[in-house]
Amino acid sequence: MKQNKEKTNLRTCKATLYLESPDFLIPSKLKKAVMQREADVGAVTGHAFIGLTDESGKETVYGFHAATALPENANLSFKEKLPLLVSGKYQGFVGDDSKEPYDDKMVYHITPKQYDKIKSYVEKEKANPPKYNIFSGNCVVFAYKALRQADLKLPPQPLFYNPVSAVLGIRLYEKAHQIKQDLKQATANILSRFSSTRKISKEILQGLKKKPVKQAFGVKTVVSTLAGNTVNALRHRGSSCR
Amino acid sequence: MSTQEELEAERFLHRAIKYLQSTFPDTVKEMDDETLKNKLIDDCQTALEYGFDTEADMMMVVDFLWRIPVDYAQLPEYEWVKEILTSQDMDKEMKIDALHNAFATIKALEEDETEESDETE
């Protein structure tokens, strides 16, 4: 029984948030190195989709699209597509995005229980897909809603749900994580070299401050010191006469 | 004559200087021995003021102070340092963790901005 419980707590599965970043977010030096993509709406707006990897290592990839992306609508021009995408009345669908290109990804190591929660949500959405809306019912909303089923912390979305914020969030997290790793290393280094119990007093430290071997005092300093001494002497005399 | 405590403190400073030399070689190179020792003592005293009184705790703060600008106390963008160090809600370990998290985020943002400006140049 206990063994079973421990097994379900192990993070043996994975959930991955994939991002095809909009063209302008791909550094120019990497433009030729990124995965090949079609010059469609996704290349302008970006695209988000998710991967779910089970305990055996098999990944299933899901993405939410407007029906404009279906092969039968391939002849629609961008001008014809746009009003459909913002109308909120156009049908969406959850498809297999395993062939989609991506530039950034956030991998979450999750438990089988979390895996099941996400899987059950995406399968439900796949069977009964919602309408598509570029602002409130887009690919990012789908991916975030799915991953939130497992209470995962996702890149922040300060405006409306969009691939740009997710891309920037992932890149920032990666850099911050690397810096944090360096700090962890420093912490471990300090803890191995210095005592966690021995204390040092402020007075002793002060006493160990290096005093200069020689100091120079020019006429201005000497005069001001003399003047200060005179004032102090007069004050002292005044107070002792009272 | 030195007391036992003074000798221990001297030994601590010696090890702390070795640590700084290996962790921040470029910054240390710019200082003479006297300046280095005095700065280390000043930073240790700052750590003590915020309640970090063991050797290891003190060095955590010293290490952190060496990563941020020397005049951080005067810089509005580093107000969070004092806020965290004086927080009544966090223990010492949480404070160090919070300092590290804030520092990592700010550095990551700075690096991101630098990369962006390199791109536009």
CSV table of C-alpha atoms in Angstrom, one decimal:
chain,number,residue,atom,x,y,z
A,1,MET,CA,0.0,0.0,0.0
A,2,LYS,CA,2.7,2.4,1.1
A,3,GLN,CA,4.8,1.4,-1.9
A,4,ASN,CA,1.9,2.2,-4.2
A,5,LYS,CA,1.5,5.6,-2.7
A,6,GLU,CA,5.2,6.3,-3.1
A,7,LYS,CA,5.0,5.2,-6.7
A,8,THR,CA,2.2,7.7,-7.5
A,9,ASN,CA,4.3,10.5,-5.9
A,10,LEU,CA,7.3,9.9,-8.1
A,11,ARG,CA,7.7,12.4,-11.0
A,12,THR,CA,7.9,9.8,-13.7
A,13,CYS,CA,5.9,11.6,-16.3
A,14,LYS,CA,6.4,14.9,-18.1
A,15,ALA,CA,4.3,17.8,-19.4
A,16,THR,CA,5.9,20.1,-21.9
A,17,LEU,CA,4.8,23.6,-22.9
A,18,TYR,CA,6.1,24.1,-26.5
A,19,LEU,CA,6.3,27.5,-28.1
A,20,GLU,CA,6.8,28.4,-31.7
A,21,SER,CA,7.9,31.9,-31.2
A,22,PRO,CA,6.8,34.7,-33.5
A,23,ASP,CA,9.4,35.5,-36.1
A,24,PHE,CA,10.5,38.7,-34.5
A,25,LEU,CA,11.5,36.9,-31.3
A,26,ILE,CA,14.0,34.6,-33.0
A,27,PRO,CA,17.5,36.1,-32.7
A,28,SER,CA,18.8,36.9,-36.2
A,29,LYS,CA,21.9,34.7,-35.7
A,30,LEU,CA,19.6,31.7,-35.0
A,31,LYS,CA,17.1,32.2,-37.8
A,32,LYS,CA,18.7,29.6,-40.0
A,33,ALA,CA,19.2,27.1,-37.2
A,34,VAL,CA,15.6,26.9,-35.9
A,35,MET,CA,13.1,24.3,-37.0
A,36,GLN,CA,11.6,24.8,-40.4
A,37,ARG,CA,8.2,26.4,-40.5
A,38,GLU,CA,5.6,27.5,-42.9
A,39,ALA,CA,5.1,31.3,-43.3
A,40,ASP,CA,1.6,31.2,-42.0
A,41,VAL,CA,-0.4,33.0,-39.2
A,42,GLY,CA,1.6,31.1,-36.6
A,43,ALA,CA,4.9,32.5,-37.8
A,44,VAL,CA,3.5,36.0,-37.1
A,45,THR,CA,1.6,35.4,-33.9
A,46,GLY,CA,3.5,32.4,-32.6
A,47,HIS,CA,1.9,29.2,-31.4
A,48,ALA,CA,1.7,27.2,-28.1
A,49,PHE,CA,1.0,23.5,-27.7
A,50,ILE,CA,1.6,20.8,-25.1
A,51,GLY,CA,3.2,17.4,-24.9
A,52,LEU,CA,2.3,14.7,-22.4
A,53,THR,CA,4.8,12.0,-21.7
A,54,ASP,CA,3.6,8.9,-19.9
A,55,GLU,CA,5.7,6.6,-17.6
A,56,SER,CA,6.9,4.6,-20.6
A,57,GLY,CA,8.3,7.7,-22.3
A,58,LYS,CA,5.7,7.9,-25.0
A,59,GLU,CA,4.7,11.5,-25.8
A,60,THR,CA,1.4,12.7,-27.2
A,61,VAL,CA,1.3,16.2,-28.5
A,62,TYR,CA,-1.9,18.4,-28.5
A,63,GLY,CA,-2.5,21.8,-29.8
A,64,PHE,CA,-5.6,24.0,-30.2
A,65,HIS,CA,-6.3,25.7,-33.6
A,66,ALA,CA,-9.0,27.5,-35.3
A,67,ALA,CA,-10.8,25.5,-38.0
A,68,THR,CA,-9.1,27.9,-40.5
A,69,ALA,CA,-6.0,25.7,-40.0
A,70,LEU,CA,-7.8,22.6,-41.4
A,71,PRO,CA,-6.6,21.4,-44.8
A,72,GLU,CA,-9.9,22.1,-46.4
A,73,ASN,CA,-9.5,25.8,-45.5
A,74,ALA,CA,-6.0,26.0,-46.9
A,75,ASN,CA,-7.1,28.3,-49.7
A,76,LEU,CA,-8.4,31.0,-47.4
A,77,SER,CA,-6.3,34.2,-47.5
A,78,PHE,CA,-5.0,35.9,-44.4
A,79,LYS,CA,-7.6,38.7,-45.0
A,80,GLU,CA,-10.3,36.1,-45.0
A,81,LYS,CA,-9.0,34.3,-42.0
A,82,LEU,CA,-8.6,37.2,-39.7
A,83,PRO,CA,-12.3,38.2,-39.1
A,84,LEU,CA,-13.0,34.5,-38.4
A,85,LEU,CA,-10.2,34.3,-35.8
A,86,VAL,CA,-11.4,37.3,-33.8
A,87,SER,CA,-15.1,36.6,-34.1
A,88,GLY,CA,-15.3,34.0,-31.4
A,89,LYS,CA,-17.9,32.1,-33.4
A,90,TYR,CA,-15.5,30.1,-35.4
A,91,GLN,CA,-15.0,26.4,-34.5
A,92,GLY,CA,-11.7,25.4,-32.9
A,93,PHE,CA,-10.2,21.9,-32.8
A,94,VAL,CA,-7.6,20.0,-30.8
A,95,GLY,CA,-5.1,18.4,-33.1
A,96,ASP,CA,-1.9,16.3,-33.1
A,97,ASP,CA,0.9,18.9,-33.1
A,98,SER,CA,3.7,16.5,-33.0
A,99,LYS,CA,5.0,17.8,-36.4
A,100,GLU,CA,4.8,21.5,-35.3
A,101,PRO,CA,8.0,23.4,-35.0
A,102,TYR,CA,9.0,24.9,-31.7
A,103,ASP,CA,11.8,27.2,-30.4
A,104,ASP,CA,11.2,27.3,-26.7
A,105,LYS,CA,9.9,24.8,-24.2
A,106,MET,CA,9.3,24.4,-20.5
A,107,VAL,CA,9.4,20.8,-19.3
A,108,TYR,CA,7.6,19.9,-16.1
A,109,HIS,CA,8.4,16.6,-14.3
A,110,ILE,CA,5.0,15.5,-13.0
A,111,THR,CA,3.5,12.5,-11.2
A,112,PRO,CA,1.2,10.0,-12.9
A,113,LYS,CA,-1.7,11.6,-11.0
A,114,GLN,CA,-1.0,15.0,-12.5
A,115,TYR,CA,-0.5,13.4,-15.9
A,116,ASP,CA,-4.0,11.8,-15.6
A,117,LYS,CA,-5.6,15.2,-14.8
A,118,ILE,CA,-4.1,16.9,-17.8
A,119,LYS,CA,-4.8,14.0,-20.1
A,120,SER,CA,-8.4,13.8,-19.1
A,121,TYR,CA,-8.9,17.5,-19.7
A,122,VAL,CA,-7.3,17.5,-23.1
A,123,GLU,CA,-9.2,14.4,-24.2
A,124,LYS,CA,-12.4,16.1,-23.1
A,125,GLU,CA,-11.6,19.2,-25.1
A,126,LYS,CA,-10.6,17.1,-28.1
A,127,ALA,CA,-14.0,15.4,-28.1
A,128,ASN,CA,-15.9,18.6,-27.6
A,129,PRO,CA,-13.7,21.5,-28.8
A,130,PRO,CA,-14.6,25.1,-27.8
A,131,LYS,CA,-15.0,28.0,-30.3
A,132,TYR,CA,-11.8,29.7,-31.3
A,133,ASN,CA,-11.0,33.3,-30.4
A,134,ILE,CA,-7.6,34.9,-31.0
A,135,PHE,CA,-7.7,36.8,-27.7
A,136,SER,CA,-9.7,34.7,-25.3
A,137,GLY,CA,-9.9,31.2,-26.7
A,138,ASN,CA,-6.6,30.6,-28.4
A,139,CYS,CA,-3.8,28.0,-28.4
A,140,VAL,CA,-2.2,29.6,-25.3
A,141,VAL,CA,-5.4,29.5,-23.3
A,142,PHE,CA,-5.9,25.9,-24.2
A,143,ALA,CA,-2.3,24.9,-23.2
A,144,TYR,CA,-2.4,26.9,-20.0
A,145,LYS,CA,-5.8,25.6,-19.0
A,146,ALA,CA,-4.6,22.0,-19.6
A,147,LEU,CA,-1.4,22.4,-17.6
A,148,ARG,CA,-3.2,24.2,-14.8
A,149,GLN,CA,-5.2,21.0,-14.2
A,150,ALA,CA,-2.0,19.8,-12.5
A,151,ASP,CA,-1.4,23.1,-10.6
A,152,LEU,CA,1.8,23.8,-12.6
A,153,LYS,CA,3.4,27.3,-12.4
A,154,LEU,CA,3.4,28.7,-15.8
A,155,PRO,CA,5.2,31.7,-17.4
A,156,PRO,CA,3.3,34.9,-16.5
A,157,GLN,CA,0.7,36.4,-18.9
A,158,PRO,CA,0.5,40.0,-18.0
A,159,LEU,CA,-1.8,41.1,-20.9
A,160,PHE,CA,-4.0,38.6,-22.8
A,161,TYR,CA,-2.9,35.0,-23.2
A,162,ASN,CA,-0.3,35.1,-26.0
A,163,PRO,CA,2.8,33.2,-27.2
A,164,VAL,CA,5.1,36.3,-26.8
A,165,SER,CA,4.7,36.4,-23.0
A,166,ALA,CA,5.1,32.7,-22.7
A,167,VAL,CA,8.3,32.8,-24.8
A,168,LEU,CA,9.8,35.7,-22.9
A,169,GLY,CA,8.8,34.0,-19.6
A,170,ILE,CA,10.6,30.8,-20.5
A,171,ARG,CA,13.7,32.6,-21.7
A,172,LEU,CA,13.9,34.6,-18.5
A,173,TYR,CA,13.3,31.6,-16.3
A,174,GLU,CA,16.1,29.7,-18.1
A,175,LYS,CA,18.6,32.6,-17.4
A,176,ALA,CA,17.4,33.1,-13.8
A,177,HIS,CA,17.7,29.4,-13.2
A,178,GLN,CA,21.3,29.3,-14.4
A,179,ILE,CA,22.2,32.3,-12.2
A,180,LYS,CA,20.4,30.6,-9.3
A,181,GLN,CA,22.5,27.4,-9.9
A,182,ASP,CA,25.7,29.5,-9.6
A,183,LEU,CA,24.4,30.9,-6.3
A,184,LYS,CA,23.6,27.4,-5.0
A,185,GLN,CA,27.1,26.4,-5.8
A,186,ALA,CA,28.5,29.4,-3.9
A,187,THR,CA,26.2,28.5,-1.0
A,188,ALA,CA,27.5,25.0,-0.9
A,189,ASN,CA,31.1,26.2,-1.1
A,190,ILE,CA,30.6,28.6,1.8
A,191,LEU,CA,28.9,25.9,4.0
A,192,SER,CA,31.8,23.5,3.4
A,193,ARG,CA,34.4,26.1,4.3
A,194,PHE,CA,32.9,28.1,7.2
A,195,SER,CA,31.5,27.2,10.5
A,196,SER,CA,27.7,27.3,11.0
A,197,THR,CA,28.0,27.6,14.8
A,198,ARG,CA,31.1,29.7,15.5
A,199,LYS,CA,30.3,33.4,16.0
A,200,ILE,CA,32.5,36.5,15.7
A,201,SER,CA,31.8,39.7,17.6
A,202,LYS,CA,31.6,43.1,16.0
A,203,GLU,CA,34.2,44.5,18.5
A,204,ILE,CA,36.8,41.9,17.7
A,205,LEU,CA,36.2,42.4,13.9
A,206,GLN,CA,36.6,46.2,14.4
A,207,GLY,CA,39.9,45.6,16.3
A,208,LEU,CA,41.2,43.6,13.4
A,209,LYS,CA,40.7,46.4,10.9
A,210,LYS,CA,44.0,47.3,9.3
A,211,LYS,CA,45.3,50.6,10.5
A,212,PRO,CA,47.3,52.6,7.9
A,213,VAL,CA,51.1,52.4,8.4
A,214,LYS,CA,51.5,56.2,7.9
A,215,GLN,CA,49.0,59.0,7.4
A,216,ALA,CA,49.6,62.5,6.1
A,217,PHE,CA,48.0,65.6,7.6
A,218,GLY,CA,48.3,68.8,5.6
A,219,VAL,CA,48.0,72.3,7.0
A,220,LYS,CA,44.2,72.5,6.4
A,221,THR,CA,43.6,69.4,8.4
A,222,VAL,CA,46.0,70.5,11.2
A,223,VAL,CA,44.4,73.9,11.4
A,224,SER,CA,40.9,72.5,11.5
A,225,THR,CA,41.9,70.0,14.2
A,226,LEU,CA,43.5,72.9,16.2
A,227,ALA,CA,40.4,75.0,15.8
A,228,GLY,CA,38.2,72.1,16.9
A,229,ASN,CA,40.4,71.5,19.9
A,230,THR,CA,40.1,75.1,20.9
A,231,VAL,CA,36.3,75.1,20.7
A,232,ASN,CA,36.2,72.0,22.7
A,233,ALA,CA,38.5,73.4,25.4
A,234,LEU,CA,36.5,76.6,25.7
A,235,ARG,CA,33.3,74.6,25.9
A,236,HIS,CA,34.9,72.4,28.6
A,237,ARG,CA,36.1,75.5,30.6
A,238,GLY,CA,32.7,77.1,30.2
A,239,SER,CA,30.8,74.1,31.6
A,240,SER,CA,33.3,73.6,34.5
A,241,CYS,CA,33.0,77.3,35.5
A,242,ARG,CA,29.2,77.0,36.0
B,1,MET,CA,48.6,39.6,23.3
B,2,SER,CA,45.9,38.1,21.1
B,3,THR,CA,43.0,36.3,22.8
B,4,GLN,CA,41.7,33.0,21.5
B,5,GLU,CA,38.7,34.9,19.9
B,6,GLU,CA,40.9,37.3,18.1
B,7,LEU,CA,43.0,34.4,16.7
B,8,GLU,CA,39.8,32.6,15.5
B,9,ALA,CA,38.6,35.8,13.9
B,10,GLU,CA,42.0,36.3,12.2
B,11,ARG,CA,41.8,32.7,10.9
B,12,PHE,CA,38.3,33.3,9.7
B,13,LEU,CA,39.3,36.5,7.8
B,14,HIS,CA,42.2,34.6,6.3
B,15,ARG,CA,39.9,31.9,4.9
B,16,ALA,CA,37.3,34.6,3.9
B,17,ILE,CA,40.0,36.4,1.9
B,18,LYS,CA,41.0,33.1,0.2
B,19,TYR,CA,37.3,32.6,-0.7
B,20,LEU,CA,36.9,36.1,-2.1
B,21,GLN,CA,40.1,35.7,-4.1
B,22,SER,CA,38.8,32.5,-5.7
B,23,THR,CA,35.2,33.6,-6.3
B,24,PHE,CA,35.8,37.2,-7.3
B,25,PRO,CA,39.3,37.3,-8.7
B,26,ASP,CA,38.9,40.4,-10.9
B,27,THR,CA,37.4,42.5,-8.1
B,28,VAL,CA,40.1,41.4,-5.6
B,29,LYS,CA,42.9,42.2,-8.1
B,30,GLU,CA,41.8,45.8,-8.0
B,31,MET,CA,42.4,46.1,-4.2
B,32,ASP,CA,45.5,46.2,-2.1
B,33,ASP,CA,45.6,43.8,0.9
B,34,GLU,CA,44.6,46.6,3.4
B,35,THR,CA,41.6,47.7,1.4
B,36,LEU,CA,40.5,44.1,0.8
B,37,LYS,CA,40.7,43.2,4.5
B,38,ASN,CA,39.0,46.4,5.6
B,39,LYS,CA,36.2,45.9,3.1
B,40,LEU,CA,35.7,42.4,4.2
B,41,ILE,CA,35.4,43.5,7.8
B,42,ASP,CA,32.9,46.2,6.9
B,43,ASP,CA,30.8,43.7,5.0
B,44,CYS,CA,31.0,41.2,7.9
B,45,GLN,CA,29.8,44.0,10.2
B,46,THR,CA,26.9,44.7,7.8
B,47,ALA,CA,26.0,41.1,8.0
B,48,LEU,CA,26.2,41.2,11.8
B,49,GLU,CA,23.9,44.3,11.9
B,50,TYR,CA,21.2,42.2,10.2
B,51,GLY,CA,21.6,39.3,12.6
B,52,PHE,CA,23.9,37.0,10.5
B,53,ASP,CA,26.4,36.1,13.2
B,54,THR,CA,28.0,32.8,12.5
B,55,GLU,CA,30.9,32.5,10.1
B,56,ALA,CA,28.9,30.8,7.4
B,57,ASP,CA,25.9,33.1,7.7
B,58,MET,CA,28.2,36.1,7.6
B,59,MET,CA,29.9,34.8,4.5
B,60,MET,CA,26.6,34.3,2.7
B,61,VAL,CA,25.9,37.9,3.1
B,62,VAL,CA,29.4,39.0,2.2
B,63,ASP,CA,29.3,36.8,-0.9
B,64,PHE,CA,25.9,38.4,-1.9
B,65,LEU,CA,27.2,42.0,-1.2
B,66,TRP,CA,30.1,41.3,-3.6
B,67,ARG,CA,27.7,40.5,-6.4
B,68,ILE,CA,25.8,43.7,-6.3
B,69,PRO,CA,27.0,47.3,-6.8
B,70,VAL,CA,29.1,48.7,-3.8
B,71,ASP,CA,26.7,51.7,-3.6
B,72,TYR,CA,23.6,49.5,-3.6
B,73,ALA,CA,22.2,51.2,-0.5
B,74,GLN,CA,21.9,54.5,-2.5
B,75,LEU,CA,20.4,52.9,-5.6
B,76,PRO,CA,16.6,52.8,-5.8
B,77,GLU,CA,16.6,49.7,-8.0
B,78,TYR,CA,18.3,47.8,-5.1
B,79,GLU,CA,15.9,48.9,-2.3
B,80,TRP,CA,14.8,45.3,-2.1
B,81,VAL,CA,18.1,44.3,-0.5
B,82,LYS,CA,17.4,46.2,2.7
B,83,GLU,CA,13.7,45.3,2.6
B,84,ILE,CA,14.6,41.6,2.6
B,85,LEU,CA,17.4,41.9,5.1
B,86,THR,CA,15.2,43.8,7.6
B,87,SER,CA,12.1,41.6,7.0
B,88,GLN,CA,10.5,40.4,10.3
B,89,ASP,CA,8.6,37.6,8.5
B,90,MET,CA,11.6,35.6,7.2
B,91,ASP,CA,14.3,33.7,9.0
B,92,LYS,CA,18.0,33.9,7.9
B,93,GLU,CA,17.8,31.0,5.5
B,94,MET,CA,14.6,32.5,3.9
B,95,LYS,CA,16.3,35.9,3.6
B,96,ILE,CA,19.3,34.4,1.7
B,97,ASP,CA,17.0,32.5,-0.6
B,98,ALA,CA,14.9,35.6,-1.2
B,99,LEU,CA,18.0,37.7,-1.9
B,100,HIS,CA,19.3,35.0,-4.4
B,101,ASN,CA,15.9,34.8,-6.1
B,102,ALA,CA,15.5,38.5,-6.5
B,103,PHE,CA,19.1,38.8,-7.7
B,104,ALA,CA,18.7,36.0,-10.3
B,105,THR,CA,15.6,37.6,-11.7
B,106,ILE,CA,17.1,41.0,-12.0
B,107,LYS,CA,20.3,39.7,-13.6
B,108,ALA,CA,18.3,37.6,-16.0
B,109,LEU,CA,16.3,40.7,-17.0
B,110,GLU,CA,19.6,42.7,-17.4
B,111,GLU,CA,21.1,40.0,-19.6
B,112,ASP,CA,17.9,39.9,-21.7
B,113,GLU,CA,18.1,43.7,-22.2
B,114,THR,CA,21.8,43.5,-23.2
B,115,GLU,CA,21.0,40.7,-25.7
B,116,GLU,CA,18.2,42.8,-27.2
B,117,SER,CA,20.4,45.9,-27.6
B,118,ASP,CA,23.1,43.7,-29.2
B,119,GLU,CA,20.5,42.4,-31.6
B,120,THR,CA,19.4,45.9,-32.6
B,121,GLU,CA,23.0,47.2,-33.1
